[in-house]
DNA sequence: AACATCCTAATGTCAGGACAAACTGTTGAC
DNA sequence: GTCAACAGTTTGTCCTGACATTAGGATGTT
C-alpha cells in the first residue's frame, strides 16, 4: 500500500517546482507523515496529482534519492529509507553548523595578519609568488567550553577581512557576503594528539585526542579561496555523513 | 575559447548514453585533453555533435557537476574545475580502497562468533529481540604494517559468513556476493587515544592517536545490514572527500 | 507440488521543444 | 566619459511523448 501524501505546489513561486516537491516530501518524512519503509505512489500518479510532468517529479525524487531519503527499485517502486540517516556533510562552516543546532558559539581571534603567502600556502591556494593572504587563528567555544582551534589562510584579492567581524561571524558568512560563491571543497579528516600549544587553549589534557580537518574551498570561478587546518576536541565533535551508492 | 573534445558513443552498447558521455568527459579530463579551467562547448552544440538530445547531454553534465569535475554558470558556460580535487568518499570498504590503490592488504580474523544480538546492536540494526548476528573483529595490515582494527556486527538472515573467507576477502565483497545491494551508509568519524587493547595490536604506542569510524550500512530494501566500529592508526590513514555545493 | 512462462507495474532511458533567467558585452543617452 | 538600457549567449526549468528494462506475481503446465 502506498502512503497518500497531500502536498501542494505554488506555480507562481520563484522556487522551482521540483524543489517545492523536494521540500514537501522532506517535510512529510520529517513530520512522520511518511513513515520509514513506506512506499510512495508511483512517479506517474504522483506527477498527475500535482499537475506536474513526470520528468519534473523524477527530478525531485532524484534529489531525495541522492540525499539518501528515498530508495528506488525498478519494477517495484520507491520507498522511504528507514530513517536514522544523518544529513550529508555540507559545504558549510562549523559556525553555521552550530547556530543551526541552536547553540551559541563564540569566537576568539587569537592572531590576525595580512602577510605574504609562504610556499605551502601558495601551493594550496595556487597563488603566484609574492601574493598576499590573510592568516589568522581562532578559538571557538560553545557554552563557554572550547571546541575548536582553527588556523586559516584566505586570499586577499576577493574581499577584505576585518579582525573585528571575524570575532562575530563565521568565516563562510563573511566570504559569502563578500561575493564569494562556493562550489566545492576538498577536505581530509584525521586525528592527532594535543600538543603543548593546543592543549591549554582547548582546555584539554596534553596527550588527549583531537580530530583534525584540513580543507581547501573553491569558488564558482575555480579560484582556491580558502585553506585551513582545524582541530577539534575529540570528546565534543565528530563528522557525520551519509554516503549514497550510485 | 571552448576546447574541442572528440568522443564517440556506441548506441548499441547496453551502457546508457548519458553514462558513456560521463565516462568520455572524465577520461578527457584525466588525460589532460580538457585542461583545468577550460570551457566546454555549450550543451546544445555538444548534444548535436554527438547526435544526442539536450536532456541526455545535460544529465551527463549533471553527474559531472555533482561529482565536482565541472562547474556550470548560467549565461556563461561550463568549466572544468581546477582539478586537485579528490574523489568523493564512496560506499566501499577499506579493503576495496586499498586494493584499488595497488596495495596488498592482509586480514587477520581475531575473533568470530554467531551470537544473539545485544541491545545496542539490535538498536543499530533495528532487529527484534532474540535475533542473531555475526560478530567479529579483524586486524588489517598493509605491507606487514597494522593499519586498522575493525569490529563488525552483521545480521545473519541475508547470507552466511564464513570465518575463513573473511580472512581473504573484504566484508563488502562477501556481502555483495551474498546478494546484498548496498544503497547507503551513515558514518561518523572522530578520534580517540589508543587503549591498552588496541595499541599492541596496531603496534602503536599506548596513548597515540587513532581515527575512529562508526558506520551502519543499509541495503536496497531498507534493511540495516551491517554496523561496525573501526579504528585506524592516525599516522597512516585519513578520510578524504570532496563536498559539492548544490 | 514444483517449475517455467507470461503479464503487469514500476522505474530507467531518450527525444524534441519551449520559454525563463542570468551573465556579458555593446550600444546609446546624457 | 559615465552610466543605463539592450541584445545575445548559455544554462535553468518544464512540458509531452515514447519505448526499454526489470522485479515480482499470476498463470498454466508438467
XYZ file of C-alpha atoms (C1' of nucleotides) in Angstrom:
552
model
C 0.000 0.000 0.000
C 1.293 3.358 -0.968
C 1.062 6.168 1.514
C -1.027 9.122 0.490
C 0.705 12.438 0.820
C -1.015 15.720 0.329
C 1.355 18.399 -0.756
C 0.630 21.479 -2.728
C 2.794 23.411 -5.101
C 2.725 27.087 -5.904
C 3.294 27.767 -9.564
C 3.695 31.486 -9.006
C 6.546 30.959 -6.598
C 10.054 31.618 -7.826
C 11.093 28.363 -6.205
C 11.390 25.720 -8.932
C 8.573 23.223 -8.920
C 10.822 20.219 -8.463
C 12.358 21.856 -5.445
C 8.981 22.524 -3.911
C 8.293 18.825 -4.249
C 11.616 18.010 -2.608
C 10.781 20.240 0.326
C 7.288 18.813 0.579
C 8.423 15.217 0.696
C 11.250 16.051 3.063
C 8.773 17.683 5.393
C 6.429 14.712 5.152
C 9.252 12.407 6.110
C 10.429 14.513 8.999
C 6.979 15.019 10.428
C 6.436 11.298 10.256
C 3.600 11.508 7.765
C 5.684 9.315 5.514
C 6.904 6.509 7.705
C 10.263 4.840 7.207
C 9.866 1.859 4.948
C 6.562 3.007 3.477
C 6.103 3.021 -0.265
C 5.338 6.142 -2.251
C 2.879 6.164 -5.072
C 4.438 5.713 -8.449
C 6.006 8.593 -10.294
C 3.306 8.940 -12.903
C 0.416 9.114 -10.480
C 2.247 11.479 -8.175
C 3.041 13.745 -11.079
C -0.566 13.673 -12.214
C -1.871 14.521 -8.759
C 0.328 17.583 -8.583
C -0.269 18.501 -12.207
C 3.385 18.082 -12.937
C 5.133 16.277 -15.722
C 6.899 13.084 -14.929
C 10.415 14.441 -15.590
C 9.819 17.161 -13.013
C 8.579 14.658 -10.487
C 11.514 12.436 -11.247
C 13.984 15.233 -10.794
C 12.591 15.867 -7.344
C 12.807 12.215 -6.411
C 16.300 12.041 -7.862
C 17.446 14.611 -5.364
C 15.853 12.773 -2.498
C 17.451 9.528 -3.600
C 20.807 11.243 -3.837
C 20.469 12.663 -0.377
C 19.598 9.233 0.931
C 15.997 9.810 1.967
C 14.420 7.617 -0.697
C 15.337 4.351 -2.334
C 14.123 3.361 -5.787
C 13.832 -0.100 -7.264
C 12.961 -0.580 -10.864
C 9.799 -2.518 -11.385
C 8.894 -2.193 -7.719
C 8.577 1.348 -6.504
C 10.068 3.966 -4.254
C 10.467 3.572 -0.518
C 11.256 5.916 2.319
C 14.543 4.830 3.732
C 14.428 3.548 7.290
C 15.407 6.929 8.619
C 18.096 7.131 11.241
C 20.276 8.509 8.475
C 22.174 11.669 9.155
C 22.086 14.526 6.785
C 25.060 14.531 4.466
C 28.130 16.568 5.107
C 27.529 20.005 3.740
C 29.727 22.757 2.494
C 29.345 24.978 5.479
C 31.405 26.203 8.343
C 31.389 24.962 11.880
C 29.783 28.237 12.866
C 26.825 27.565 10.580
C 26.502 24.035 11.881
C 26.401 25.161 15.456
C 23.995 28.032 15.009
C 21.688 25.730 13.104
C 21.712 23.447 16.093
C 20.642 26.262 18.356
C 23.909 26.613 20.172
C 25.565 29.982 20.604
C 29.187 29.785 19.581
C 31.675 32.466 20.479
C 34.829 33.143 18.575
C 38.100 34.496 19.890
C 40.595 35.732 17.323
C 43.976 34.652 18.621
C 46.061 36.139 15.842
C 45.431 38.072 12.680
C 47.790 39.210 9.964
C 47.872 40.218 6.329
C 51.104 38.818 5.021
C 52.879 37.473 2.005
C 51.964 33.826 1.434
C 54.624 31.254 2.101
C 55.373 28.458 -0.337
C 52.992 25.945 1.221
C 50.107 28.374 1.192
C 50.802 29.436 -2.392
C 50.756 25.777 -3.321
C 47.451 25.151 -1.538
C 45.736 28.232 -2.927
C 47.577 28.172 -6.255
C 48.826 31.720 -5.881
C 51.752 33.374 -7.691
C 54.905 34.309 -5.832
C 54.533 37.478 -3.821
C 50.775 37.220 -3.378
C 49.396 38.225 -0.013
C 46.903 36.405 2.164
C 45.051 36.842 5.385
C 46.282 34.492 8.044
C 44.509 34.073 11.334
C 43.838 31.632 14.133
C 40.590 31.437 16.007
C 39.324 29.621 19.039
C 35.700 28.610 19.018
C 33.754 27.937 22.175
C 30.245 26.692 22.739
C 28.647 27.292 26.095
C 31.965 28.591 27.335
C 33.667 25.299 26.522
C 36.446 25.326 23.921
C 35.610 23.177 20.942
C 37.848 24.006 18.024
C 41.123 25.679 17.213
C 41.199 26.934 13.660
C 44.008 28.293 11.520
C 43.096 29.680 8.107
C 44.645 31.308 5.085
C 42.434 33.349 2.756
C 43.442 35.067 -0.464
C 43.093 38.819 -0.214
C 42.028 39.702 -3.763
C 38.373 38.860 -3.237
C 37.203 40.711 -0.197
C 38.759 42.420 2.748
C 38.544 40.693 6.083
C 38.275 42.577 9.308
C 39.575 41.183 12.551
C 36.602 42.500 14.499
C 33.990 40.997 12.197
C 35.841 37.712 12.331
C 35.062 37.564 16.018
C 31.343 37.806 15.494
C 30.643 35.918 12.261
C 31.606 32.652 10.654
C 34.289 32.823 8.012
C 31.993 31.440 5.355
C 29.336 34.039 6.080
C 31.924 36.798 5.698
C 33.174 35.417 2.416
C 29.682 34.886 1.056
C 28.810 38.446 1.937
C 31.964 39.443 0.115
C 30.572 37.926 -3.056
C 32.161 34.501 -2.963
C 30.029 31.670 -4.326
C 31.450 28.444 -3.015
C 31.213 25.462 -5.263
C 33.236 22.730 -3.712
C 35.756 21.893 -1.081
C 38.110 19.023 -0.603
C 38.838 18.008 2.900
C 40.731 15.443 4.858
C 39.806 14.225 8.313
C 42.263 12.573 10.643
C 43.414 12.500 14.228
C 46.294 13.678 16.349
C 47.434 14.129 19.914
C 47.007 17.533 21.511
C 50.369 19.251 21.735
C 51.520 21.789 24.277
C 50.179 24.701 22.275
C 46.752 23.238 21.575
C 46.010 21.562 24.892
C 45.748 24.643 27.148
C 43.774 26.598 24.566
C 41.259 23.787 24.211
C 41.383 23.196 27.958
C 42.227 19.607 27.265
C 44.886 17.461 28.840
C 48.102 17.261 26.841
C 48.049 13.924 25.104
C 44.293 13.840 24.631
C 42.803 13.047 21.226
C 41.923 15.680 18.633
C 40.060 15.392 15.371
C 41.909 17.201 12.587
C 40.418 18.643 9.452
C 42.197 20.236 6.536
C 40.118 21.915 3.928
C 40.529 23.893 0.745
C 37.480 25.605 -0.736
C 36.949 26.559 -4.371
C 34.531 29.176 -5.659
C 32.462 29.154 -8.825
C 35.221 30.698 -10.886
C 37.599 27.915 -9.943
C 39.712 30.000 -7.597
C 41.003 28.451 -4.413
C 39.605 30.869 -1.877
C 40.464 29.466 1.487
C 42.530 26.780 3.088
C 42.605 25.894 6.700
C 43.704 23.474 9.328
C 41.280 22.881 12.173
C 41.487 20.728 15.264
C 38.536 19.729 17.434
C 38.274 18.148 20.826
C 37.514 14.521 20.069
C 35.163 14.258 23.031
C 32.975 17.063 21.682
C 32.992 16.800 17.937
C 32.831 14.271 15.153
C 31.910 14.310 11.491
C 28.695 12.667 10.479
C 27.722 11.946 6.917
C 25.604 9.786 4.708
C 27.100 8.036 1.735
C 24.822 7.149 -1.152
C 25.522 4.378 -3.577
C 25.026 5.350 -7.195
C 37.521 29.633 -26.399
C 35.894 26.297 -25.899
C 38.009 23.190 -26.013
C 37.124 20.678 -28.670
C 36.679 17.166 -27.444
C 36.217 14.190 -29.673
C 34.322 11.454 -28.030
C 32.226 8.778 -29.595
C 29.228 6.976 -28.281
C 28.035 3.498 -29.055
C 24.283 3.294 -29.389
C 24.305 -0.484 -29.416
C 26.054 -0.642 -26.082
C 23.966 -1.519 -23.036
C 25.684 1.330 -21.213
C 23.290 4.283 -21.107
C 24.209 7.074 -23.479
C 24.492 9.670 -20.760
C 26.865 7.460 -18.875
C 29.041 6.972 -21.929
C 29.302 10.736 -22.125
C 30.216 10.922 -18.444
C 32.985 8.404 -18.943
C 34.205 10.165 -22.057
C 34.475 13.560 -20.416
C 36.010 12.072 -17.291
C 38.636 10.423 -19.440
C 39.293 13.658 -21.319
C 39.844 15.455 -18.044
C 42.109 12.818 -16.610
C 44.237 12.525 -19.726
C 44.620 16.275 -19.725
C 42.824 16.765 -23.011
C 40.445 19.010 -21.140
C 42.599 21.277 -19.072
C 41.525 22.583 -15.693
C 39.786 25.882 -16.110
C 38.995 25.368 -19.788
C 35.479 25.949 -21.039
C 33.384 23.274 -22.672
C 31.217 23.953 -25.671
C 27.641 24.711 -24.792
C 25.179 21.936 -24.096
C 23.231 22.300 -27.312
C 26.221 22.119 -29.627
C 27.741 19.239 -27.717
C 24.483 17.335 -27.880
C 24.211 17.995 -31.593
C 27.767 16.818 -32.266
C 27.073 13.509 -30.553
C 23.585 13.189 -32.026
C 22.080 13.287 -28.586
C 19.189 15.259 -27.218
C 19.932 18.088 -24.854
C 18.341 16.389 -21.815
C 20.664 13.439 -22.250
C 23.677 15.704 -22.557
C 22.524 17.656 -19.546
C 22.094 14.535 -17.468
C 25.666 13.585 -18.179
C 26.933 17.021 -17.233
C 24.755 16.977 -14.140
C 26.614 13.967 -12.873
C 29.965 15.548 -13.539
C 28.896 18.698 -11.748
C 27.716 16.665 -8.808
C 30.985 14.801 -8.624
C 32.831 18.088 -8.667
C 34.596 17.810 -12.010
C 32.631 20.524 -13.783
C 31.214 23.865 -12.778
C 28.276 25.485 -14.566
C 27.321 29.131 -14.644
C 24.157 30.320 -16.241
C 24.712 32.689 -19.099
C 28.387 31.882 -19.172
C 29.129 28.228 -19.743
C 30.631 25.148 -18.203
C 34.177 24.936 -16.941
C 36.477 22.145 -15.917
C 37.220 22.596 -12.262
C 40.804 23.339 -11.386
C 41.486 19.718 -10.580
C 43.366 18.914 -7.412
C 40.045 17.670 -6.095
C 39.906 14.286 -4.502
C 37.348 11.804 -5.489
C 34.386 11.782 -3.163
C 34.001 9.348 -0.348
C 32.450 6.228 -1.712
C 30.415 3.450 -0.262
C 33.133 0.878 -0.222
C 35.207 -0.950 2.277
C 38.731 -0.220 3.298
C 39.726 -3.426 1.532
C 38.382 -2.129 -1.765
C 40.105 1.201 -1.277
C 43.425 -0.402 -0.647
C 43.300 -2.913 -3.459
C 42.315 -0.137 -5.818
C 45.424 1.687 -4.758
C 47.570 -1.277 -5.653
C 48.442 -2.248 -2.106
C 48.036 -5.788 -0.889
C 46.158 -5.844 2.379
C 46.083 -8.866 4.623
C 43.366 -9.590 7.101
C 43.630 -11.451 10.355
C 40.396 -12.567 11.982
C 40.891 -12.058 15.694
C 37.516 -13.330 16.814
C 34.430 -14.714 15.189
C 31.085 -15.679 16.631
C 27.454 -16.163 15.703
C 25.541 -14.911 18.677
C 22.339 -13.349 19.851
C 22.430 -9.585 19.344
C 22.718 -7.425 22.413
C 20.506 -4.388 22.938
C 22.887 -1.876 21.362
C 23.311 -3.994 18.252
C 19.581 -4.592 17.924
C 19.116 -0.864 18.152
C 21.733 -0.138 15.497
C 20.476 -2.814 13.099
C 16.832 -2.465 14.093
C 16.458 -6.134 14.887
C 13.799 -7.802 17.031
C 14.672 -9.309 20.359
C 16.318 -12.672 20.067
C 17.743 -12.104 16.596
C 21.214 -13.435 15.943
C 24.135 -11.690 14.299
C 27.658 -12.409 13.235
C 30.159 -10.597 15.376
C 33.831 -10.471 14.516
C 36.951 -8.402 14.886
C 39.602 -8.149 12.238
C 43.058 -6.655 12.008
C 44.085 -5.279 8.655
C 47.689 -4.865 7.653
C 49.271 -3.362 4.594
C 52.850 -4.233 3.779
C 53.048 -6.046 7.085
C 52.174 -2.877 8.976
C 48.966 -2.817 11.022
C 46.560 -0.188 9.794
C 43.094 -0.823 11.108
C 41.287 -2.701 13.832
C 37.715 -3.438 12.873
C 34.794 -4.760 14.875
C 31.595 -5.561 12.990
C 28.096 -6.875 13.533
C 26.204 -8.323 10.568
C 22.673 -9.651 10.534
C 22.555 -13.338 9.736
C 19.324 -13.589 7.750
C 20.838 -12.458 4.477
C 23.844 -14.585 3.827
C 26.092 -16.861 5.779
C 29.544 -15.611 6.621
C 32.494 -17.898 6.863
C 35.441 -17.139 9.091
C 37.924 -18.413 6.524
C 36.559 -16.326 3.667
C 36.595 -13.306 5.932
C 40.359 -13.609 6.082
C 40.782 -13.381 2.345
C 38.063 -11.005 1.167
C 36.647 -7.667 2.151
C 33.391 -7.727 4.069
C 31.592 -5.740 1.411
C 32.672 -8.124 -1.327
C 31.343 -11.050 0.694
C 28.023 -9.354 1.312
C 27.662 -8.274 -2.304
C 28.318 -11.828 -3.422
C 25.661 -12.871 -0.961
C 23.143 -10.781 -2.840
C 23.208 -7.584 -0.828
C 22.763 -4.392 -2.807
C 24.064 -1.569 -0.699
C 22.313 1.731 -1.063
C 23.604 3.981 1.646
C 25.573 4.170 4.800
C 25.744 6.695 7.560
C 29.042 7.116 9.257
C 30.705 9.176 11.900
C 34.380 9.987 12.003
C 36.157 11.014 15.153
C 39.301 10.446 17.156
C 40.466 8.678 20.274
C 43.550 7.600 22.154
C 44.812 4.063 21.663
C 43.962 1.984 24.708
C 45.829 -0.993 26.063
C 43.938 -3.419 23.883
C 44.307 -1.521 20.635
C 47.865 -0.274 20.953
C 49.745 -3.572 20.820
C 47.568 -4.944 18.037
C 48.201 -1.866 15.929
C 51.840 -1.815 17.010
C 51.338 1.750 18.166
C 52.403 3.334 21.405
C 49.673 3.456 24.059
C 48.390 6.991 24.069
C 48.917 7.554 20.343
C 46.117 8.971 18.201
C 43.568 6.847 16.348
C 40.952 7.797 13.800
C 37.615 6.218 14.642
C 34.823 5.407 12.250
C 31.394 4.071 13.040
C 29.236 3.008 10.179
C 25.853 1.458 9.548
C 25.022 0.309 6.044
C 21.558 -0.052 4.518
C 20.634 -2.195 1.550
C 18.140 -1.507 -1.204
C 15.271 -2.985 0.745
C 15.906 -0.643 3.635
C 17.343 -3.240 5.942
C 20.263 -2.327 8.154
C 22.774 -4.924 7.098
C 25.949 -4.128 8.900
C 27.253 -1.916 11.630
C 30.818 -1.570 12.715
C 33.315 0.334 14.728
C 36.739 0.747 13.164
C 39.887 2.417 14.408
C 42.834 3.402 12.234
C 46.351 4.496 13.038
C 46.220 8.254 12.626
C 49.701 8.344 11.116
C 48.664 6.016 8.307
C 45.096 6.807 7.459
C 42.735 9.717 6.971
C 39.457 10.301 5.194
C 39.500 12.419 2.085
C 36.401 13.727 0.404
C 35.054 16.390 -1.874
C 31.987 18.352 -0.892
C 29.897 19.851 -3.652
C 27.687 22.851 -3.141
C 24.238 22.414 -4.598
C 3.650 -29.550 -5.845
C 7.297 -27.684 -8.473
C 8.655 -25.279 -12.296
C 8.774 -22.392 -16.389
C 6.257 -18.777 -18.809
C 3.602 -14.718 -19.392
C 1.823 -10.388 -17.777
C 1.724 -6.220 -15.214
C 3.553 -2.438 -12.826
C 7.051 0.445 -11.952
C 11.345 2.761 -12.805
C 15.113 3.789 -16.462
C 16.365 5.948 -20.720
C 15.867 9.110 -24.579
C 13.854 12.579 -27.764
C 12.492 17.335 -29.071
C 10.592 21.559 -27.987
C 9.541 25.903 -25.465
C 10.273 29.600 -22.508
C 12.704 31.793 -18.286
C 16.601 33.715 -16.000
C 21.202 35.230 -15.586
C 25.574 36.898 -17.111
C 28.378 39.619 -20.558
C 29.471 42.902 -23.643
C 27.805 46.576 -26.510
C 25.324 50.393 -27.645
C 23.149 54.537 -26.715
C 21.826 58.649 -23.979
C 23.091 62.155 -21.014
C 33.229 59.918 -20.081
C 29.931 57.571 -17.290
C 26.071 55.078 -16.673
C 21.928 52.773 -18.024
C 19.344 50.108 -21.321
C 19.567 46.398 -24.589
C 20.631 42.219 -27.057
C 22.973 37.794 -27.382
C 24.535 33.615 -25.309
C 24.134 29.972 -22.142
C 22.265 27.436 -18.598
C 17.779 26.507 -15.803
C 13.180 24.816 -15.783
C 9.253 22.428 -17.555
C 6.395 20.007 -20.837
C 4.679 15.871 -23.811
C 5.620 11.601 -25.594
C 7.685 7.063 -26.397
C 9.928 2.767 -25.589
C 13.228 -0.339 -22.739
C 14.243 -2.900 -18.697
C 13.432 -5.083 -14.519
C 11.012 -7.277 -10.494
C 7.511 -9.907 -8.963
C 3.245 -12.003 -9.048
C -0.103 -14.784 -11.630
C -0.890 -18.395 -14.596
C -0.583 -22.567 -16.621
C 1.884 -26.939 -17.437
C 4.172 -30.962 -16.158
